[in-house]
Amino acid sequence: MTTKQQLISESPYKPVLAKITEYVRETHDSFTIKLDWKIHHQPGQFVFCSLPGIGEAPISICSHSDEYIELNIREVGNVTKKLGQLKVGDELLVRGPYGRAYPMRDFEGNNIIIIGGGCGVAPLKGSIEFIEQYRNKFRDVSLFFGFRTPDDTLFRKRMDVWKEKFNMHVSFDKVAEPSKACYDGSQGFVTQKVNELVGDNTNTVVFICGPPIMIEKTSEILLNKGFKEEQIFVSAERLMYCGMGKCGRCMIHGRYTCLDGAVFRYDELKDYKDD
Ligand SMILES: Cc1cc2nc3c(=O)[nH]c(=O)nc-3n(C[C@H](O)[C@H](O)[C@H](O)COP(=O)(O)OP(=O)(O)OC[C@H]3O[C@@H](n4cnc5c(N)ncnc54)[C@H](O)[C@@H]3O)c2cc1C
Ligand code: FES
């Protein structure tokens, strides 16, 4: 075991150096990096990335492997814009993993519906890769992705693979030439596709991640179709500083998003909606 790996297993709170081994520009304001960080994690967990003198940001793990991690990052401010300027071979500080994961083992034998909007597709990618690795443990798998325009599509190469393996539907809010730009030729909000195509809720669990309004509308549609709150899991992002239940920055109604989430069962999230 290397010194770096020993540190990780000693404490998930201690930042360690990780090297970028791959860098993919996904859209005009987002990129995906692969790090040589061998860390055991579960789908839905997140890590903190930091650059000395700049700051730290929580980012969801968007892969599923004990050999490396991938992070998809949107350049919105100080830390994320600086991270975007790094290149293959550069190093950054990372700590984690943190947060509650999707309880994937509990869902074995079920149908899975995964619904992602915009950069909310990234935190779901780890669970899709988990299902790919244990495909025979799950029944029908449907993926619904919504992006603003085709230029905002994430993970294009993976999407080409997923469309062969799963029932995949990609929709775009706006498309100049629908027949050329879309994977399945659809234009409109992802919620419309969910409304049209999701039917039977027997032995089915749903994961949703995206902007709060998209999570809300999608959950509403599913509940109206007869899904129970216990069948729906959502990711809730909050501003976070420590990620380990110490600073209280992420606390809402007495619960820490960093410890109790970021993955929540829908009924657990009710208290958070009005905040
Ligand atoms: C559990 C978790 C997982 C996340 N996963 C990802 C991910 O996979 N990819 C990704 O690109 N981003 C992710 N984020 C958001 C990411 O952490 C922030 O965008 C980042 O911290 C911004 O840092 P910055 O220094 O670049 O921007 P700043 O200069 O700090 O902020 C830029 C703007 O973004 C706002 N902002 C910062 N953080 C958040 C937040 N968490 N929620 C809402 N607004 C915020 C600020 O208020 C400000 O308006 C995640 C956040 C959480 C809590
Ligand atoms: S981020 Fe500090 S308590 Fe959750």
mmCIF file of C-alpha atoms and ligand atoms in Angstrom:
data_model
loop_
_atom_site.group_PDB
_atom_site.id
_atom_site.type_symbol
_atom_site.label_atom_id
_atom_site.label_comp_id
_atom_site.label_asym_id
_atom_site.label_seq_id
_atom_site.Cartn_x
_atom_site.Cartn_y
_atom_site.Cartn_z
ATOM 1 C CA MET A 1 0.000 0.000 0.000
ATOM 2 C CA THR A 2 1.402 3.430 -0.901
ATOM 3 C CA THR A 3 1.708 6.248 1.625
ATOM 4 C CA LYS A 4 -1.167 8.040 -0.078
ATOM 5 C CA GLN A 5 -3.464 5.032 0.239
ATOM 6 C CA GLN A 6 -2.492 4.569 3.904
ATOM 7 C CA LEU A 7 -3.499 8.159 4.605
ATOM 8 C CA ILE A 8 -6.856 7.630 2.944
ATOM 9 C CA SER A 9 -7.672 4.544 4.935
ATOM 10 C CA GLU A 10 -6.491 6.264 8.152
ATOM 11 C CA SER A 11 -8.762 9.257 7.779
ATOM 12 C CA PRO A 12 -11.216 10.504 5.159
ATOM 13 C CA TYR A 13 -10.773 13.985 6.692
ATOM 14 C CA LYS A 14 -7.116 14.357 5.743
ATOM 15 C CA PRO A 15 -6.507 15.914 2.305
ATOM 16 C CA VAL A 16 -4.187 13.921 0.056
ATOM 17 C CA LEU A 17 -2.624 14.747 -3.299
ATOM 18 C CA ALA A 18 -4.192 13.193 -6.389
ATOM 19 C CA LYS A 19 -2.961 13.461 -9.969
ATOM 20 C CA ILE A 20 -5.151 14.182 -12.985
ATOM 21 C CA THR A 21 -4.778 11.321 -15.467
ATOM 22 C CA GLU A 22 -7.503 12.363 -17.934
ATOM 23 C CA TYR A 23 -9.248 15.650 -18.720
ATOM 24 C CA VAL A 24 -12.324 15.917 -20.958
ATOM 25 C CA ARG A 25 -13.925 19.247 -21.851
ATOM 26 C CA GLU A 26 -17.652 18.401 -21.770
ATOM 27 C CA THR A 27 -19.335 21.767 -22.474
ATOM 28 C CA HIS A 28 -18.291 25.433 -22.623
ATOM 29 C CA ASP A 29 -18.423 25.587 -18.794
ATOM 30 C CA SER A 30 -17.840 22.058 -17.562
ATOM 31 C CA PHE A 31 -15.179 19.377 -17.680
ATOM 32 C CA THR A 32 -14.541 15.879 -16.332
ATOM 33 C CA ILE A 33 -11.294 14.836 -14.684
ATOM 34 C CA LYS A 34 -10.066 11.374 -13.775
ATOM 35 C CA LEU A 35 -7.824 11.154 -10.692
ATOM 36 C CA ASP A 36 -5.355 8.414 -9.743
ATOM 37 C CA TRP A 37 -7.023 8.191 -6.336
ATOM 38 C CA LYS A 38 -7.767 4.640 -5.238
ATOM 39 C CA ILE A 39 -10.530 5.066 -2.748
ATOM 40 C CA HIS A 40 -13.447 2.821 -1.896
ATOM 41 C CA HIS A 41 -16.710 4.690 -2.398
ATOM 42 C CA GLN A 42 -20.387 4.157 -3.137
ATOM 43 C CA PRO A 43 -22.642 5.785 -5.765
ATOM 44 C CA GLY A 44 -23.937 9.148 -4.590
ATOM 45 C CA GLN A 45 -20.994 10.046 -2.339
ATOM 46 C CA PHE A 46 -18.933 13.204 -2.752
ATOM 47 C CA VAL A 47 -15.428 14.478 -2.030
ATOM 48 C CA PHE A 48 -13.860 17.863 -1.344
ATOM 49 C CA CYS A 49 -11.314 19.218 -3.865
ATOM 50 C CA SER A 50 -8.977 22.017 -2.878
ATOM 51 C CA LEU A 51 -6.254 24.200 -4.299
ATOM 52 C CA PRO A 52 -3.955 25.858 -1.728
ATOM 53 C CA GLY A 53 -4.528 29.622 -1.565
ATOM 54 C CA ILE A 54 -7.749 29.356 -3.609
ATOM 55 C CA GLY A 55 -10.254 27.281 -1.646
ATOM 56 C CA GLU A 56 -12.211 24.069 -1.449
ATOM 57 C CA ALA A 57 -15.359 22.730 -3.149
ATOM 58 C CA PRO A 58 -17.529 19.637 -2.611
ATOM 59 C CA ILE A 59 -17.901 17.613 -5.823
ATOM 60 C CA SER A 60 -19.834 14.386 -6.406
ATOM 61 C CA ILE A 61 -17.953 11.310 -7.510
ATOM 62 C CA CYS A 62 -19.240 10.506 -11.004
ATOM 63 C CA SER A 63 -17.659 7.091 -11.524
ATOM 64 C CA HIS A 64 -17.686 3.718 -9.824
ATOM 65 C CA SER A 65 -14.283 2.078 -9.439
ATOM 66 C CA ASP A 66 -11.854 1.355 -6.619
ATOM 67 C CA GLU A 67 -8.993 2.181 -9.012
ATOM 68 C CA TYR A 68 -9.753 5.841 -9.716
ATOM 69 C CA ILE A 69 -12.415 8.505 -9.372
ATOM 70 C CA GLU A 70 -13.947 10.844 -11.939
ATOM 71 C CA LEU A 71 -15.364 14.271 -11.175
ATOM 72 C CA ASN A 72 -17.520 16.390 -13.451
ATOM 73 C CA ILE A 73 -17.127 20.044 -12.537
ATOM 74 C CA ARG A 74 -19.038 23.138 -13.624
ATOM 75 C CA GLU A 75 -16.957 26.306 -13.638
ATOM 76 C CA VAL A 76 -19.012 28.738 -11.560
ATOM 77 C CA GLY A 77 -16.569 30.498 -9.213
ATOM 78 C CA ASN A 78 -13.074 30.746 -7.738
ATOM 79 C CA VAL A 79 -12.258 27.113 -7.052
ATOM 80 C CA THR A 80 -14.085 25.471 -9.920
ATOM 81 C CA LYS A 81 -12.683 27.904 -12.521
ATOM 82 C CA LYS A 82 -9.120 27.288 -11.265
ATOM 83 C CA LEU A 83 -9.721 23.528 -11.301
ATOM 84 C CA GLY A 84 -10.816 23.909 -14.912
ATOM 85 C CA GLN A 85 -7.426 25.382 -15.787
ATOM 86 C CA LEU A 86 -5.521 22.306 -14.559
ATOM 87 C CA LYS A 87 -4.248 19.741 -17.052
ATOM 88 C CA VAL A 88 -3.254 16.092 -17.168
ATOM 89 C CA GLY A 89 -0.318 15.515 -14.781
ATOM 90 C CA ASP A 90 -1.302 18.346 -12.413
ATOM 91 C CA GLU A 91 -2.184 17.559 -8.803
ATOM 92 C CA LEU A 92 -4.920 18.763 -6.457
ATOM 93 C CA LEU A 93 -5.849 18.045 -2.852
ATOM 94 C CA VAL A 94 -8.797 15.760 -2.177
ATOM 95 C CA ARG A 95 -10.498 14.415 0.919
ATOM 96 C CA GLY A 96 -13.412 12.071 1.443
ATOM 97 C CA PRO A 97 -15.525 10.233 0.499
ATOM 98 C CA TYR A 98 -18.458 11.783 2.351
ATOM 99 C CA GLY A 99 -22.213 11.502 2.533
ATOM 100 C CA ARG A 100 -24.830 8.817 2.380
ATOM 101 C CA ALA A 101 -24.860 6.769 -0.801
ATOM 102 C CA TYR A 102 -27.702 5.212 -2.793
ATOM 103 C CA PRO A 103 -28.384 1.895 -1.006
ATOM 104 C CA MET A 104 -27.800 -0.004 -4.258
ATOM 105 C CA ARG A 105 -27.723 -3.459 -2.658
ATOM 106 C CA ASP A 106 -31.231 -2.921 -1.249
ATOM 107 C CA PHE A 107 -32.525 -2.358 -4.794
ATOM 108 C CA GLU A 108 -31.338 -5.664 -6.239
ATOM 109 C CA GLY A 109 -34.151 -7.397 -8.136
ATOM 110 C CA ASN A 110 -35.903 -4.074 -8.788
ATOM 111 C CA ASN A 111 -36.480 -1.976 -11.896
ATOM 112 C CA ILE A 112 -34.497 1.247 -11.735
ATOM 113 C CA ILE A 113 -35.434 4.595 -13.256
ATOM 114 C CA ILE A 114 -32.714 7.259 -13.241
ATOM 115 C CA ILE A 115 -33.700 10.846 -14.040
ATOM 116 C CA GLY A 116 -31.080 13.599 -14.386
ATOM 117 C CA GLY A 117 -31.312 17.242 -15.357
ATOM 118 C CA GLY A 118 -28.273 19.238 -16.570
ATOM 119 C CA CYS A 119 -25.239 18.882 -14.297
ATOM 120 C CA GLY A 120 -27.449 16.692 -12.088
ATOM 121 C CA VAL A 121 -26.629 13.857 -14.475
ATOM 122 C CA ALA A 122 -23.082 13.734 -13.049
ATOM 123 C CA PRO A 123 -23.872 12.475 -9.523
ATOM 124 C CA LEU A 124 -26.069 9.767 -11.110
ATOM 125 C CA LYS A 125 -23.320 8.473 -13.397
ATOM 126 C CA GLY A 126 -21.730 6.512 -10.530
ATOM 127 C CA SER A 127 -24.957 4.614 -9.905
ATOM 128 C CA ILE A 128 -25.311 3.849 -13.638
ATOM 129 C CA GLU A 129 -21.753 2.479 -13.682
ATOM 130 C CA PHE A 130 -22.551 0.407 -10.582
ATOM 131 C CA ILE A 131 -25.553 -1.100 -12.406
ATOM 132 C CA GLU A 132 -23.368 -1.787 -15.468
ATOM 133 C CA GLN A 133 -20.959 -3.708 -13.223
ATOM 134 C CA TYR A 134 -23.726 -5.741 -11.535
ATOM 135 C CA ARG A 135 -26.192 -5.779 -14.454
ATOM 136 C CA ASN A 136 -27.746 -9.173 -13.661
ATOM 137 C CA LYS A 137 -28.743 -7.973 -10.169
ATOM 138 C CA PHE A 138 -31.212 -5.416 -11.559
ATOM 139 C CA ARG A 139 -34.238 -5.742 -13.846
ATOM 140 C CA ASP A 140 -35.314 -3.054 -16.355
ATOM 141 C CA VAL A 141 -33.216 0.088 -16.247
ATOM 142 C CA SER A 142 -34.477 3.349 -17.770
ATOM 143 C CA LEU A 143 -32.487 6.545 -18.055
ATOM 144 C CA PHE A 144 -34.097 9.946 -18.618
ATOM 145 C CA PHE A 145 -31.768 12.883 -19.179
ATOM 146 C CA GLY A 146 -32.651 16.496 -19.859
ATOM 147 C CA PHE A 147 -30.261 19.194 -21.061
ATOM 148 C CA ARG A 148 -30.910 22.779 -22.075
ATOM 149 C CA THR A 149 -29.485 22.315 -25.595
ATOM 150 C CA PRO A 150 -27.534 19.553 -27.360
ATOM 151 C CA ASP A 151 -24.346 21.553 -26.670
ATOM 152 C CA ASP A 152 -24.964 21.050 -22.943
ATOM 153 C CA THR A 153 -24.923 17.240 -23.210
ATOM 154 C CA LEU A 154 -22.555 15.547 -20.756
ATOM 155 C CA PHE A 155 -20.716 12.226 -21.119
ATOM 156 C CA ARG A 156 -21.395 11.814 -24.869
ATOM 157 C CA LYS A 157 -19.223 8.695 -25.201
ATOM 158 C CA ARG A 158 -20.899 7.008 -22.225
ATOM 159 C CA MET A 159 -24.340 7.973 -23.563
ATOM 160 C CA ASP A 160 -23.540 6.103 -26.802
ATOM 161 C CA VAL A 161 -22.825 2.985 -24.718
ATOM 162 C CA TRP A 162 -25.803 3.420 -22.373
ATOM 163 C CA LYS A 163 -28.303 3.773 -25.218
ATOM 164 C CA GLU A 164 -27.360 0.232 -26.312
ATOM 165 C CA LYS A 165 -27.666 -1.213 -22.795
ATOM 166 C CA PHE A 166 -30.626 0.603 -21.245
ATOM 167 C CA ASN A 167 -33.901 2.319 -22.183
ATOM 168 C CA MET A 168 -32.418 5.761 -22.626
ATOM 169 C CA HIS A 169 -34.284 8.989 -23.399
ATOM 170 C CA VAL A 170 -32.528 12.297 -23.816
ATOM 171 C CA SER A 171 -34.510 15.483 -24.187
ATOM 172 C CA PHE A 172 -33.451 19.046 -24.809
ATOM 173 C CA ASP A 173 -35.302 22.194 -23.825
ATOM 174 C CA LYS A 174 -34.309 23.825 -27.117
ATOM 175 C CA VAL A 175 -33.150 22.190 -30.337
ATOM 176 C CA ALA A 176 -32.419 23.982 -33.593
ATOM 177 C CA GLU A 177 -32.631 20.825 -35.717
ATOM 178 C CA PRO A 178 -34.340 18.123 -33.658
ATOM 179 C CA SER A 179 -33.778 15.209 -36.039
ATOM 180 C CA LYS A 180 -30.020 15.772 -36.147
ATOM 181 C CA ALA A 181 -29.254 16.767 -32.604
ATOM 182 C CA CYS A 182 -31.075 14.341 -30.328
ATOM 183 C CA TYR A 183 -30.342 10.792 -29.325
ATOM 184 C CA ASP A 184 -34.031 9.946 -29.609
ATOM 185 C CA GLY A 185 -35.247 12.972 -31.523
ATOM 186 C CA SER A 186 -37.148 14.505 -28.634
ATOM 187 C CA GLN A 187 -37.518 18.133 -27.760
ATOM 188 C CA GLY A 188 -39.028 19.342 -24.490
ATOM 189 C CA PHE A 189 -38.495 19.047 -20.775
ATOM 190 C CA VAL A 190 -37.371 15.774 -19.264
ATOM 191 C CA THR A 191 -40.495 15.870 -17.088
ATOM 192 C CA GLN A 192 -42.659 15.492 -20.224
ATOM 193 C CA LYS A 193 -40.814 12.315 -21.230
ATOM 194 C CA VAL A 194 -41.185 10.934 -17.722
ATOM 195 C CA ASN A 195 -44.890 11.721 -17.798
ATOM 196 C CA GLU A 196 -45.319 10.044 -21.210
ATOM 197 C CA LEU A 197 -43.237 6.935 -20.686
ATOM 198 C CA VAL A 198 -43.138 5.946 -17.023
ATOM 199 C CA GLY A 199 -45.964 3.577 -16.175
ATOM 200 C CA ASP A 200 -46.033 0.684 -13.749
ATOM 201 C CA ASN A 201 -44.418 1.372 -10.395
ATOM 202 C CA THR A 202 -44.257 -2.239 -9.209
ATOM 203 C CA ASN A 203 -40.845 -3.149 -7.766
ATOM 204 C CA THR A 204 -39.385 0.075 -9.098
ATOM 205 C CA VAL A 205 -37.152 2.693 -7.511
ATOM 206 C CA VAL A 206 -36.372 6.104 -8.965
ATOM 207 C CA PHE A 207 -33.289 8.311 -8.549
ATOM 208 C CA ILE A 208 -33.619 12.016 -9.389
ATOM 209 C CA CYS A 209 -30.916 14.682 -9.491
ATOM 210 C CA GLY A 210 -31.089 18.133 -11.032
ATOM 211 C CA PRO A 211 -32.272 21.678 -10.335
ATOM 212 C CA PRO A 212 -34.743 21.883 -7.399
ATOM 213 C CA ILE A 213 -37.679 22.763 -9.686
ATOM 214 C CA MET A 214 -36.988 19.733 -11.887
ATOM 215 C CA ILE A 215 -36.778 17.448 -8.820
ATOM 216 C CA GLU A 216 -40.040 18.855 -7.523
ATOM 217 C CA LYS A 217 -41.988 18.550 -10.810
ATOM 218 C CA THR A 218 -40.656 15.080 -11.559
ATOM 219 C CA SER A 219 -41.514 13.806 -8.074
ATOM 220 C CA GLU A 220 -45.003 15.289 -8.400
ATOM 221 C CA ILE A 221 -45.564 13.420 -11.682
ATOM 222 C CA LEU A 222 -44.364 10.154 -10.190
ATOM 223 C CA LEU A 223 -46.468 10.526 -7.040
ATOM 224 C CA ASN A 224 -49.515 11.242 -9.232
ATOM 225 C CA LYS A 225 -48.773 8.035 -11.122
ATOM 226 C CA GLY A 226 -48.978 6.085 -7.873
ATOM 227 C CA PHE A 227 -45.321 5.896 -6.867
ATOM 228 C CA LYS A 228 -44.822 5.951 -3.113
ATOM 229 C CA GLU A 229 -42.479 8.474 -1.509
ATOM 230 C CA GLU A 230 -40.311 5.562 -0.321
ATOM 231 C CA GLN A 231 -39.659 4.597 -3.969
ATOM 232 C CA ILE A 232 -38.092 7.965 -4.858
ATOM 233 C CA PHE A 233 -34.525 9.023 -3.995
ATOM 234 C CA VAL A 234 -33.221 12.523 -4.642
ATOM 235 C CA SER A 235 -29.873 14.282 -4.300
ATOM 236 C CA ALA A 236 -29.950 17.581 -2.428
ATOM 237 C CA GLU A 237 -27.003 19.944 -2.675
ATOM 238 C CA ARG A 238 -26.468 22.564 0.008
ATOM 239 C CA LEU A 239 -23.652 24.972 0.682
ATOM 240 C CA MET A 240 -21.059 23.034 2.687
ATOM 241 C CA TYR A 241 -17.778 23.870 4.376
ATOM 242 C CA CYS A 242 -16.557 20.913 6.404
ATOM 243 C CA GLY A 243 -18.534 17.937 5.063
ATOM 244 C CA MET A 244 -18.215 16.126 8.379
ATOM 245 C CA GLY A 245 -20.954 17.477 10.653
ATOM 246 C CA LYS A 246 -18.762 20.054 12.458
ATOM 247 C CA CYS A 247 -19.466 23.539 11.073
ATOM 248 C CA GLY A 248 -23.286 23.414 10.891
ATOM 249 C CA ARG A 249 -23.326 25.281 7.545
ATOM 250 C CA CYS A 250 -25.450 22.634 5.859
ATOM 251 C CA MET A 251 -27.817 22.059 8.786
ATOM 252 C CA ILE A 252 -31.555 22.281 8.117
ATOM 253 C CA HIS A 253 -34.227 21.418 10.638
ATOM 254 C CA GLY A 254 -31.642 19.818 12.877
ATOM 255 C CA ARG A 255 -30.145 17.564 10.220
ATOM 256 C CA TYR A 256 -26.792 17.765 8.489
ATOM 257 C CA THR A 257 -27.031 17.518 4.707
ATOM 258 C CA CYS A 258 -23.388 16.446 4.597
ATOM 259 C CA LEU A 259 -23.987 13.459 6.892
ATOM 260 C CA ASP A 260 -27.670 12.618 6.315
ATOM 261 C CA GLY A 261 -27.452 13.280 2.522
ATOM 262 C CA ALA A 262 -26.676 14.294 -0.095
ATOM 263 C CA VAL A 263 -28.899 11.339 -1.131
ATOM 264 C CA PHE A 264 -32.307 11.371 0.568
ATOM 265 C CA ARG A 265 -35.412 9.270 0.273
ATOM 266 C CA TYR A 266 -38.213 11.597 -0.843
ATOM 267 C CA ASP A 267 -40.155 11.364 2.410
ATOM 268 C CA GLU A 268 -37.013 12.285 4.377
ATOM 269 C CA LEU A 269 -36.594 15.425 2.287
ATOM 270 C CA LYS A 270 -39.995 16.975 3.042
ATOM 271 C CA ASP A 271 -38.610 19.087 5.897
ATOM 272 C CA TYR A 272 -36.062 20.575 3.525
ATOM 273 C CA LYS A 273 -38.488 21.789 0.863
ATOM 274 C CA ASP A 274 -39.619 24.985 2.532
ATOM 275 C CA ASP A 275 -36.162 26.098 3.582
HETATM 276 C C1 LIG B 1 -22.762 17.469 -1.995
HETATM 277 C C2 LIG B 1 -22.402 18.386 -3.140
HETATM 278 C C3 LIG B 1 -22.040 17.838 -4.362
HETATM 279 C C4 LIG B 1 -21.707 18.672 -5.427
HETATM 280 N N1 LIG B 1 -21.332 18.090 -6.608
HETATM 281 C C5 LIG B 1 -20.944 18.872 -7.622
HETATM 282 C C6 LIG B 1 -20.469 18.293 -8.836
HETATM 283 O O1 LIG B 1 -20.424 17.058 -9.007
HETATM 284 N N2 LIG B 1 -20.064 19.129 -9.823
HETATM 285 C C7 LIG B 1 -20.113 20.497 -9.685
HETATM 286 O O2 LIG B 1 -19.727 21.198 -10.613
HETATM 287 N N3 LIG B 1 -20.559 21.087 -8.565
HETATM 288 C C8 LIG B 1 -20.960 20.304 -7.520
HETATM 289 N N4 LIG B 1 -21.395 20.889 -6.362
HETATM 290 C C9 LIG B 1 -21.434 22.356 -6.282
HETATM 291 C C10 LIG B 1 -20.029 22.894 -6.043
HETATM 292 O O3 LIG B 1 -19.562 22.468 -4.784
HETATM 293 C C11 LIG B 1 -20.020 24.431 -6.099
HETATM 294 O O4 LIG B 1 -20.365 24.839 -7.403
HETATM 295 C C12 LIG B 1 -18.626 24.939 -5.759
HETATM 296 O O5 LIG B 1 -18.413 24.784 -4.365
HETATM 297 C C13 LIG B 1 -18.474 26.369 -6.130
HETATM 298 O O6 LIG B 1 -17.209 26.767 -5.678
HETATM 299 P P1 LIG B 1 -16.456 27.964 -6.364
HETATM 300 O O7 LIG B 1 -15.386 28.429 -5.427
HETATM 301 O O8 LIG B 1 -16.029 27.604 -7.747
HETATM 302 O O9 LIG B 1 -17.572 29.055 -6.509
HETATM 303 P P2 LIG B 1 -17.941 30.237 -5.486
HETATM 304 O O10 LIG B 1 -17.103 31.390 -5.906
HETATM 305 O O11 LIG B 1 -17.843 29.760 -4.077
HETATM 306 O O12 LIG B 1 -19.475 30.391 -5.810
HETATM 307 C C14 LIG B 1 -19.972 30.739 -7.081
HETATM 308 C C15 LIG B 1 -21.481 30.826 -6.961
HETATM 309 O O13 LIG B 1 -22.052 29.535 -6.730
HETATM 310 C C16 LIG B 1 -22.809 29.525 -5.521
HETATM 311 N N5 LIG B 1 -22.633 28.220 -4.883
HETATM 312 C C17 LIG B 1 -21.498 27.673 -4.421
HETATM 313 N N6 LIG B 1 -21.738 26.436 -3.936
HETATM 314 C C18 LIG B 1 -23.052 26.202 -4.091
HETATM 315 C C19 LIG B 1 -23.920 25.123 -3.749
HETATM 316 N N7 LIG B 1 -23.496 23.993 -3.179
HETATM 317 N N8 LIG B 1 -25.229 25.234 -4.056
HETATM 318 C C20 LIG B 1 -25.706 26.352 -4.635
HETATM 319 N N9 LIG B 1 -24.934 27.420 -4.974
HETATM 320 C C21 LIG B 1 -23.641 27.342 -4.696
HETATM 321 C C22 LIG B 1 -22.252 30.642 -4.702
HETATM 322 O O14 LIG B 1 -23.191 31.122 -3.763
HETATM 323 C C23 LIG B 1 -21.936 31.693 -5.773
HETATM 324 O O15 LIG B 1 -23.102 32.364 -6.164
HETATM 325 C C24 LIG B 1 -21.747 20.084 -5.281
HETATM 326 C C25 LIG B 1 -22.121 20.643 -4.048
HETATM 327 C C26 LIG B 1 -22.466 19.802 -2.987
HETATM 328 C C27 LIG B 1 -22.846 20.399 -1.677
HETATM 329 S S1 FES B 2 -20.876 21.032 5.928
HETATM 330 FE FE1 FES B 2 -20.241 21.399 7.977
HETATM 331 S S2 FES B 2 -21.785 20.419 9.116
HETATM 332 FE FE2 FES B 2 -22.286 19.877 7.077
#
